[in-house]
Coordinates of C-alpha atoms in Angstrom, one line a residue:
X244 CA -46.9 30.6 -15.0
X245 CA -49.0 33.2 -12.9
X246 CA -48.4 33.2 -9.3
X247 CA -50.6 35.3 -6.5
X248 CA -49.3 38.7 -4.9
X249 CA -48.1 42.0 -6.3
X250 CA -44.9 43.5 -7.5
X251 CA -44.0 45.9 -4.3
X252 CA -41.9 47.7 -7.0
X253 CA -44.8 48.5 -9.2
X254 CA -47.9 47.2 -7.7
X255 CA -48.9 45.0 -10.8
X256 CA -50.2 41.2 -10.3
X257 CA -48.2 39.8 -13.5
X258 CA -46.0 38.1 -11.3
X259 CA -44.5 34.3 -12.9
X260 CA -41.9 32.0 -12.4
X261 CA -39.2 31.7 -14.1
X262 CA -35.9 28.6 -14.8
X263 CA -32.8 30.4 -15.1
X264 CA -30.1 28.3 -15.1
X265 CA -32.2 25.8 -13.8
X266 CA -32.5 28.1 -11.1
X267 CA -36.5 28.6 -10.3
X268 CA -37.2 32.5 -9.7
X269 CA -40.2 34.3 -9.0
X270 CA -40.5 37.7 -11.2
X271 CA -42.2 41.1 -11.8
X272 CA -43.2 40.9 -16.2
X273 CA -44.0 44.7 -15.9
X274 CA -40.6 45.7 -14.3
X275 CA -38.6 42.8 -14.3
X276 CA -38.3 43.0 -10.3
X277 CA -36.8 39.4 -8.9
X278 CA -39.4 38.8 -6.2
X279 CA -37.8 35.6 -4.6
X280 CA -34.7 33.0 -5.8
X281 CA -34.0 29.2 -5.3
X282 CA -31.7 27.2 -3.3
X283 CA -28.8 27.6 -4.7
X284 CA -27.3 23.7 -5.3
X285 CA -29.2 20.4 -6.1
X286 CA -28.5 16.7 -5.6
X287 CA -28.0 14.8 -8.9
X288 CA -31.4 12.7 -8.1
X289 CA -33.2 15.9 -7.0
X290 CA -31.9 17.9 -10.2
X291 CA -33.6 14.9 -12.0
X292 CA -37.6 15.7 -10.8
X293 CA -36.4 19.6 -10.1
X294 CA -36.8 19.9 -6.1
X295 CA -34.9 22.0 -4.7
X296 CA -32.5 21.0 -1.3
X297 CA -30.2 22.8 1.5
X298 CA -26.7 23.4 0.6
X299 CA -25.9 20.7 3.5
X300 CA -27.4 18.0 1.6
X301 CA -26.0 19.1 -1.8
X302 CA -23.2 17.6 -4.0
X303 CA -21.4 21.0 -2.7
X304 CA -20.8 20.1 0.5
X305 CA -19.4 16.4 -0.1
X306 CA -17.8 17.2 -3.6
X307 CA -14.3 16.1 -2.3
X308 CA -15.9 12.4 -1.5
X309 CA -17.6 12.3 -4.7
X310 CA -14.8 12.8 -6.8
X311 CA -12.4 10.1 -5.1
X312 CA -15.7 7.7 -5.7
X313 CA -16.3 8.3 -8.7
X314 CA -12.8 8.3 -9.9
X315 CA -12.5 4.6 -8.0
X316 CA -15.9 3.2 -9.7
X317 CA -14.3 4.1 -13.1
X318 CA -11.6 2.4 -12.1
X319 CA -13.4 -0.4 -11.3
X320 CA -15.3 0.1 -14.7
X321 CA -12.9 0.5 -16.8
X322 CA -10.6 -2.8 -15.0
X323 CA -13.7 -4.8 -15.4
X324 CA -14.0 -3.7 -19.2
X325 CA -10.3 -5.1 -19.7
X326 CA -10.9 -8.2 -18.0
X327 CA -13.8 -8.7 -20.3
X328 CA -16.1 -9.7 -17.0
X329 CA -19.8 -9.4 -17.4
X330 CA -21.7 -7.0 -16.3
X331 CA -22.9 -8.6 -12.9
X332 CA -19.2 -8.8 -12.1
X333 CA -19.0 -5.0 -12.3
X334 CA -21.8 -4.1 -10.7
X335 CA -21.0 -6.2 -7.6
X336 CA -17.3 -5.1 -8.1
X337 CA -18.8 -1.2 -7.8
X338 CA -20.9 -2.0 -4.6
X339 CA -18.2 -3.5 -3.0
X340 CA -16.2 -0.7 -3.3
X341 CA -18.4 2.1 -2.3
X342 CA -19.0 -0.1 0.5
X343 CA -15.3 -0.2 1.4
X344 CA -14.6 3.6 0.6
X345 CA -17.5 3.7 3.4
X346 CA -15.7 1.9 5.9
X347 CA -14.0 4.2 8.8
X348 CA -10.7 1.7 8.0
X349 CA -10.5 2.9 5.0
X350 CA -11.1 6.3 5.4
X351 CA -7.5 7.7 6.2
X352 CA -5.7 4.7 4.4
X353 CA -2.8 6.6 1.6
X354 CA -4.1 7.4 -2.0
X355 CA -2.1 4.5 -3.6
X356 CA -4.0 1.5 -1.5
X357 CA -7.5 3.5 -2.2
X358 CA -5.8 3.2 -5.6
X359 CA -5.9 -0.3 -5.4
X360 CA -8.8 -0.6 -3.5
X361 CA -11.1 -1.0 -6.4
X362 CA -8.3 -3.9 -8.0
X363 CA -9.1 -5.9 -4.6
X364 CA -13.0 -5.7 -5.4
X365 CA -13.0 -7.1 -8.9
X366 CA -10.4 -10.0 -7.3
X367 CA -12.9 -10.3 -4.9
X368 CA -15.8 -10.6 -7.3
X369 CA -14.1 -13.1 -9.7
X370 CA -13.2 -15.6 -7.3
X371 CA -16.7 -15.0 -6.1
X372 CA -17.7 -16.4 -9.5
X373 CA -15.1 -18.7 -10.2
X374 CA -13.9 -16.9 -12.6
X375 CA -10.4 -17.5 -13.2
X376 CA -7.8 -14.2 -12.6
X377 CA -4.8 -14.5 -10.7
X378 CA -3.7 -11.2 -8.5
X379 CA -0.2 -11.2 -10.3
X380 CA -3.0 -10.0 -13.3
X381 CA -4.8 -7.5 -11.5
X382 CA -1.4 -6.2 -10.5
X383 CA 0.1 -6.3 -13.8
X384 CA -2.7 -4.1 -15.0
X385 CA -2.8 -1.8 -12.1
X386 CA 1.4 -1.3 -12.1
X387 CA 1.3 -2.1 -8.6
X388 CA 3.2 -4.5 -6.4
X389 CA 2.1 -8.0 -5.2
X390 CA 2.6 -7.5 -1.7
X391 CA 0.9 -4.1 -1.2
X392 CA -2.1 -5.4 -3.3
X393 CA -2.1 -8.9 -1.0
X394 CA -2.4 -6.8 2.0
X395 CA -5.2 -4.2 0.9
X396 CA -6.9 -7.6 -0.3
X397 CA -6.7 -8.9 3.0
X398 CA -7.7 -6.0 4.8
X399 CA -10.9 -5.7 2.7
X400 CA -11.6 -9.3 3.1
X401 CA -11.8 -8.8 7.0
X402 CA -13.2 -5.7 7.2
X403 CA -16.0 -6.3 4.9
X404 CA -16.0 -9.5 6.2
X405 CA -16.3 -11.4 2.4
X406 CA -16.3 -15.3 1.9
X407 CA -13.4 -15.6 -0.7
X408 CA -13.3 -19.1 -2.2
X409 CA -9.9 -20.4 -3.1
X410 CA -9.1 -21.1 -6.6
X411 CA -8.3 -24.6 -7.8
X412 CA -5.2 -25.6 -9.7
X413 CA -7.0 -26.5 -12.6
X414 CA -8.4 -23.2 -13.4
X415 CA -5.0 -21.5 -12.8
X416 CA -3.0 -23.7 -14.9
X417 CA -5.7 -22.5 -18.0
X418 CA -5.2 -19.1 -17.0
X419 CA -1.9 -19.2 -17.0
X420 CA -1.5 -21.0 -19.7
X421 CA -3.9 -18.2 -21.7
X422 CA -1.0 -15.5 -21.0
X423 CA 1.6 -17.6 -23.2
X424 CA 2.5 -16.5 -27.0
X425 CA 3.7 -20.1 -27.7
X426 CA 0.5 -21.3 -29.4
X427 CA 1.0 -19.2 -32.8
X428 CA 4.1 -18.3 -34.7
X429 CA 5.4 -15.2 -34.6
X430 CA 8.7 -13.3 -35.4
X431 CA 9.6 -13.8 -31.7
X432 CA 8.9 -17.4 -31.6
X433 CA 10.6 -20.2 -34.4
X434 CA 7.9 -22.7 -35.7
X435 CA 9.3 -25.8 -33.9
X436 CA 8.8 -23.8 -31.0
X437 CA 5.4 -23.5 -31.4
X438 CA 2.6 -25.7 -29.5
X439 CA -0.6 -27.1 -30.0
X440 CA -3.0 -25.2 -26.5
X441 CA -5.2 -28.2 -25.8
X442 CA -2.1 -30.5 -25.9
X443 CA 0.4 -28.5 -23.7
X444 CA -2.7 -27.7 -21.5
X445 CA -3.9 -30.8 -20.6
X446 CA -0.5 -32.3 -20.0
X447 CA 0.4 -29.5 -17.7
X448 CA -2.3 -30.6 -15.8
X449 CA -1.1 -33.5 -15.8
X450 CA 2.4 -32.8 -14.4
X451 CA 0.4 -30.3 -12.0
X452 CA -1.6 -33.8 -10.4
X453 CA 1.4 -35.1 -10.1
X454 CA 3.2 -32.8 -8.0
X455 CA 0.1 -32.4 -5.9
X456 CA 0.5 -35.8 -4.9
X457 CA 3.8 -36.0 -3.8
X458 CA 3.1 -33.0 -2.0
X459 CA 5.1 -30.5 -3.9
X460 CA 2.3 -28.2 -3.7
X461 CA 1.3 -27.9 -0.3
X462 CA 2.5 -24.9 1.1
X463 CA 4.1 -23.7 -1.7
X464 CA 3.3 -20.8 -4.0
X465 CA 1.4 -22.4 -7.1
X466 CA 2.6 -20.2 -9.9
X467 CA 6.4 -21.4 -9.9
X468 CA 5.2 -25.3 -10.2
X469 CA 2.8 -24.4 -12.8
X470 CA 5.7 -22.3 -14.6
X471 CA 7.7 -26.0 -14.1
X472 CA 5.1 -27.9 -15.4
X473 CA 4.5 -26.2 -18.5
X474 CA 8.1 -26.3 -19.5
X475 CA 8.2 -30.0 -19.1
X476 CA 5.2 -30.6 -20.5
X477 CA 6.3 -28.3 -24.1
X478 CA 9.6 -30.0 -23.9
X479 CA 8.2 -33.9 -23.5
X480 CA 5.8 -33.3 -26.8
X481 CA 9.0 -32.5 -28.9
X482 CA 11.9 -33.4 -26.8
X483 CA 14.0 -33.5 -29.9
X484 CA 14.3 -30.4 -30.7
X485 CA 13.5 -28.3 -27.4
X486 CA 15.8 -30.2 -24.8
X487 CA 18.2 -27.7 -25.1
X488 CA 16.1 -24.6 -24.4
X489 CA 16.5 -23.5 -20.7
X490 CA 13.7 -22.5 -18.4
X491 CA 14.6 -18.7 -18.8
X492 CA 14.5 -18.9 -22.5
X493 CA 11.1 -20.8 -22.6
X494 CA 9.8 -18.2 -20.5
X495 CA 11.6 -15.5 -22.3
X496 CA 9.7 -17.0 -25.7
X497 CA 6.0 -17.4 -23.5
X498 CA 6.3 -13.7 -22.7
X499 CA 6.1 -14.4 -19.5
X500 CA 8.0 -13.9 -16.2
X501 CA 10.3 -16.1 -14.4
X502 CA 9.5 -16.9 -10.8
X503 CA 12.8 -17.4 -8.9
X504 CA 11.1 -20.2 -7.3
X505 CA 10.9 -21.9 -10.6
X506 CA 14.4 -23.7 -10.8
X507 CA 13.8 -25.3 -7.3
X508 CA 10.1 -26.6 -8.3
X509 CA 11.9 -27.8 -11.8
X510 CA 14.3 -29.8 -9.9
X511 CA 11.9 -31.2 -7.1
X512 CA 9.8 -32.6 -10.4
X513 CA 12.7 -33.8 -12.2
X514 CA 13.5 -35.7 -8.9
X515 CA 10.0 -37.4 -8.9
X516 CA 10.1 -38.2 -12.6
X517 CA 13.6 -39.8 -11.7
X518 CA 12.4 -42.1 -9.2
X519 CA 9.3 -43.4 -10.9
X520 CA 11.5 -43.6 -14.3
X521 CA 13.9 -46.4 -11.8
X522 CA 10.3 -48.6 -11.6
X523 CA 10.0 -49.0 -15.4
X524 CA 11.9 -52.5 -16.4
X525 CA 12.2 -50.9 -20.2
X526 CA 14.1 -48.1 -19.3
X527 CA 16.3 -49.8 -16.9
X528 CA 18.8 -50.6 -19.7
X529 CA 18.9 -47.0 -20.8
X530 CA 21.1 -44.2 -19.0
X531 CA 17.9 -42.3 -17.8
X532 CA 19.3 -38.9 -16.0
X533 CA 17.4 -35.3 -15.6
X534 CA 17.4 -34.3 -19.3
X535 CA 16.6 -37.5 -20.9
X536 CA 13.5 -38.5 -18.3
X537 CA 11.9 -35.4 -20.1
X538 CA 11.3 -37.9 -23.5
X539 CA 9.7 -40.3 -21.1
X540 CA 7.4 -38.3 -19.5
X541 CA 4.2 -39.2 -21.5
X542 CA 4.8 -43.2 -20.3
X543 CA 5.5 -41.9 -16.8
X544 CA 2.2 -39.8 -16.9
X545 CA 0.0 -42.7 -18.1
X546 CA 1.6 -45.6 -15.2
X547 CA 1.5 -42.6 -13.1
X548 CA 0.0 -44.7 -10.2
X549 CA 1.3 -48.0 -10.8
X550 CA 5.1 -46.2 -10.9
X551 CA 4.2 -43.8 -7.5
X552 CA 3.4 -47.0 -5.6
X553 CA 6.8 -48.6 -6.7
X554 CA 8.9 -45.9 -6.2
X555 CA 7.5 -44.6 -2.8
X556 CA 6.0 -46.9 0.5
X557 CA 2.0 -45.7 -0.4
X558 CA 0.7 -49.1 1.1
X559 CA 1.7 -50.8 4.0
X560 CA 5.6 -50.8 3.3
X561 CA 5.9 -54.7 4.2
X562 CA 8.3 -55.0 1.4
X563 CA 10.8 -52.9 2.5
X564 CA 10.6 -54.4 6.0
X565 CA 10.8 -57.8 4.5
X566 CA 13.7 -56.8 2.8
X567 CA 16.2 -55.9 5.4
X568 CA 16.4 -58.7 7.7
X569 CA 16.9 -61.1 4.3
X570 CA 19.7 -59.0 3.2
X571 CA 21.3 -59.2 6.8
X572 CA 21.0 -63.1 6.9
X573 CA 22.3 -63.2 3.5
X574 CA 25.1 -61.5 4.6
X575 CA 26.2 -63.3 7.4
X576 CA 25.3 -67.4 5.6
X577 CA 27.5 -66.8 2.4
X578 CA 30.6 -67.6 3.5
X579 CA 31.9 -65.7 0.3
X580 CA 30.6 -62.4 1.6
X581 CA 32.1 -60.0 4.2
X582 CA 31.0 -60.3 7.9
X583 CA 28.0 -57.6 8.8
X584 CA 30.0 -55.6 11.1
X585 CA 32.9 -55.1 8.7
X586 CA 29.5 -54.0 6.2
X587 CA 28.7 -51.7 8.7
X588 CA 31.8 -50.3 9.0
X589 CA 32.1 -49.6 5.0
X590 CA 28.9 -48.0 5.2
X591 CA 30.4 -45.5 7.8
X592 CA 33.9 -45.1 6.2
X593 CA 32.0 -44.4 2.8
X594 CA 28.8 -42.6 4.1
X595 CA 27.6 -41.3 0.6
X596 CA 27.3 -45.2 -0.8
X597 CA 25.4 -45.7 2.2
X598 CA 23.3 -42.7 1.4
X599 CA 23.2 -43.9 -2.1
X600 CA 21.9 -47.2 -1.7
X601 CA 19.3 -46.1 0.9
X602 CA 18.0 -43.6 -1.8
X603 CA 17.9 -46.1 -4.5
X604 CA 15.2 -48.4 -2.6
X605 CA 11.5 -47.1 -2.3
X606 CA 11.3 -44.7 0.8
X607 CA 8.0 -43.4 2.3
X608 CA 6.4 -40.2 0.5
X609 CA 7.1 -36.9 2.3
X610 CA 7.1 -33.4 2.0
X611 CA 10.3 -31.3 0.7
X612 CA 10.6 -29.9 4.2
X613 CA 11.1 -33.1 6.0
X614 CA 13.5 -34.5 3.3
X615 CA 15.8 -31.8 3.0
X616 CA 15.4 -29.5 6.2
X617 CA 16.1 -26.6 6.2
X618 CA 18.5 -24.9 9.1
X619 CA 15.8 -22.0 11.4
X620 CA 17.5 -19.1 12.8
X621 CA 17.0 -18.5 16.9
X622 CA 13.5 -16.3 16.4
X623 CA 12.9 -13.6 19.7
X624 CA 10.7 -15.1 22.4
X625 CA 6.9 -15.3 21.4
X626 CA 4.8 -12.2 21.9
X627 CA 1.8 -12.4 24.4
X628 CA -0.7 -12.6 21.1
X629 CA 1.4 -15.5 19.7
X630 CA 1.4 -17.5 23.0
X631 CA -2.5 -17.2 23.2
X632 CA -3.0 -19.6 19.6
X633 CA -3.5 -23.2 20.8
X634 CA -3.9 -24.6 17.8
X635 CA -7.9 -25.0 18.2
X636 CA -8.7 -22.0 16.2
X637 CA -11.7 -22.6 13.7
X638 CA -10.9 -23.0 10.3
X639 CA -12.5 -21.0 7.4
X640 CA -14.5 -22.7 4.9
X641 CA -11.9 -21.7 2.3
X642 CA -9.6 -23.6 3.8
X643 CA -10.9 -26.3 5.1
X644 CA -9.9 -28.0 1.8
X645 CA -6.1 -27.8 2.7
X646 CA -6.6 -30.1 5.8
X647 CA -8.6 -33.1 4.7
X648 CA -6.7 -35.7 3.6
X649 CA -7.3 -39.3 2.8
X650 CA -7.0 -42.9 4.4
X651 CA -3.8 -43.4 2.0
X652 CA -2.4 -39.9 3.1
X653 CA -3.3 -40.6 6.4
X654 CA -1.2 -43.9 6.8
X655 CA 1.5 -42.2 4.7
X656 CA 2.1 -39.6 7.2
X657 CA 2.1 -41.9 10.0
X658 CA 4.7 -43.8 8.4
X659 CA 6.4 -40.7 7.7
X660 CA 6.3 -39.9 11.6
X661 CA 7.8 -43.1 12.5
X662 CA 11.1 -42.8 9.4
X663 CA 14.2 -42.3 10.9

């Protein structure tokens, strides 16, 4: 391409333009004199239609910040890939996190939470969809640890200031569930082992309801109870040959890991399954203790709220009020019968048959924490911040669910105030 002037070397007017290196140059064809050079660096978009820009605007001068992003969106790429999510999910997954690597909080935050940075935007994005992934996944894929990834997820959260729906226990049970190696037979797993998904699913949920209502959940972290509920639930559809498999072998054959919280959760179920087992006249006659109630749990699921109104004061509780002034008068007319004080006296030379017999008869429904409390520790006097929380904070609209509660809950708890 010609251009005007002259060559100041040789005074000819063949002067063109010439790419090298993708470098635009203006030069001298009759001595090969290099009249004038281009910038020196380019943009990526400006490389693309060929204009030239100032070194202070060039991928030179922020080359450092471009490498940490794009290292993170591969990240976030290749996670994404892994998880199998569609390719919305990535793509808002990316933008969150060049949004966040953007934020001044997160400018001088340590390499291993920018590490995990990009893990907290595809958690983000899948409970964004309901899509159903649990953060002990994203975790297990990024090698990290569950309490460093909870609090870089939480930062985010607030700084971006996201709307992070909670996910239900339904969808976690069938993502949980998806992680076991109990639905095939392998080397590592015998054949009567082996379990039918859609059965062992859908009665998991089952024993998952269950401990929802009797408010086994509430408060409590959810993948122990579903870990629970899932070995009941394989060892009530063949309780003949799996009763004697323990919780760490069943989770041993799952592949799966054993949440130390799961022996406690086992036993708070077992304790449930106990009580509405004493409201079935049938069983009655058998000797129904903590491993045999496991055979029984399919006719305990399907009474499930006929049995839960037996076994614990749902309604009004007249019953049980009824009761005690008839069994007092009865006590004191039969002439037979030992006078009520020297009752009460058995009753406190023999306190556990007293216990006993107050735990055989229906009691209200309450949580593990009131039943059994636990002993606090003397804590440091509250901090200024702490003493300014009254109580009428607002609640976030992912939580909001937590608090509602029904009439029958309502009257429950109200009963539940007034139990000695």
């Amino acid at each position: 391409m010609a251009a005007r002037g002259r060559c100041p070397g040789c005074g000819s007017a063949a002067l063109v333009e010439d790419a090298h290196y993708a470098q635009q140059q203006l030069v001298c064809a009759a001595c090969g004199c290099v009249l004038a050079e281009g910038l020196l660096t380019t943009t990526y978009a400006e490389e693309e239609h060929l204009r030239e820009v100032a070194y202070s605007q060039s991928t030179g001068q922020k080359e450092q910040l471009s490498r940490c992003l794009q290292r993170g969106i591969r990240r976030v790429q290749d996670l994404c890939k892994v998880l199998q999510l569609p390719r919305v999910f990535e793509e808002t997954a990316v933008s969150y996190f060049q949004r966040a690597l953007q934020h001044p909080s997160f400018h001088l935050v340590s390499l291993e939470k920018k590490e995990l940075l990009g893990g907290c935007c595809v958690f983000v994005t899948c409970r964004q969809h309901n899509w159903p992934v649990t953060m002990g996944t994203i975790c297990s894929l990024l090698y990290a640890k569950q309490e460093l990834f909870a609090s870089v997820y939480l930062s985010l959260q607030k700084e971006l200031e996201l709307s992070v729906p909670a996910l239900s226990l339904a969808d976690l049970v069938k993502t949980h569930l998806n992680s076991f190696r109990l639905f095939q037979h392998t080397a590592d797993v015998p054949a009567r082992f082996v379990e039918d998904k859609e059965k062992m699913v859908a009665r998991t949920m089952q024993i998952v309801e269950l401990a929802s209502e009797t408010w086994l959940v509430t408060g409590r972290h959810p993948v122990p109870i579903v870990t629970a509920a899932a070995f009941l639930s394989w060892q009530s559809l063949q309780p003949a040959t799996r009763l004697t498999c323990t919780l760490a072998r069943f989770c041993k054959l799952a592949g799966v890991d054993l949440p130390p919280p799961a022996h406690l959760r086992l036993k708070e179920l077992l304790e449930i399954l106990l009580r509405m087992a004493s409201q079935l006249a049938w069983l009655r006659v058998f000797n129904v203790d903590k491993k045999t109630v496991v055979k029984y749990i399919g006719d305990l699921l399907q009474h499930r709220i006929f049995l839960l109104k037996n076994a614990f004061c749902l309604e009004d509780g007249k019953e049980q009020d009824a009761a005690a002034p008839g069994e007092g008068s009865e006590g004191e007319g039969s002439p037979g019968s030992p006078p009520a004080a020297g009752g009460a006296a058995q009753e406190e030379g023999c306190p556990s048959e007293g216990k006993r017999q107050r735990e055989d008869g229906p009691r209200p429904l309450l949580p593990p924490c009131l039943i059994n409390p636990r002993k606090r520790l003397r804590t440091a006097a509250p901090s200024p911040s702490d003493s300014a929380i009254t109580g009428d904070e607002p609640i976030s609209d992912s939580e909001i669910e937590q608090y509602l509660r029904g009439p029958e809950e309502i009257r429950a708890f109200r009963k539940a105030k007034a139990w000695p």
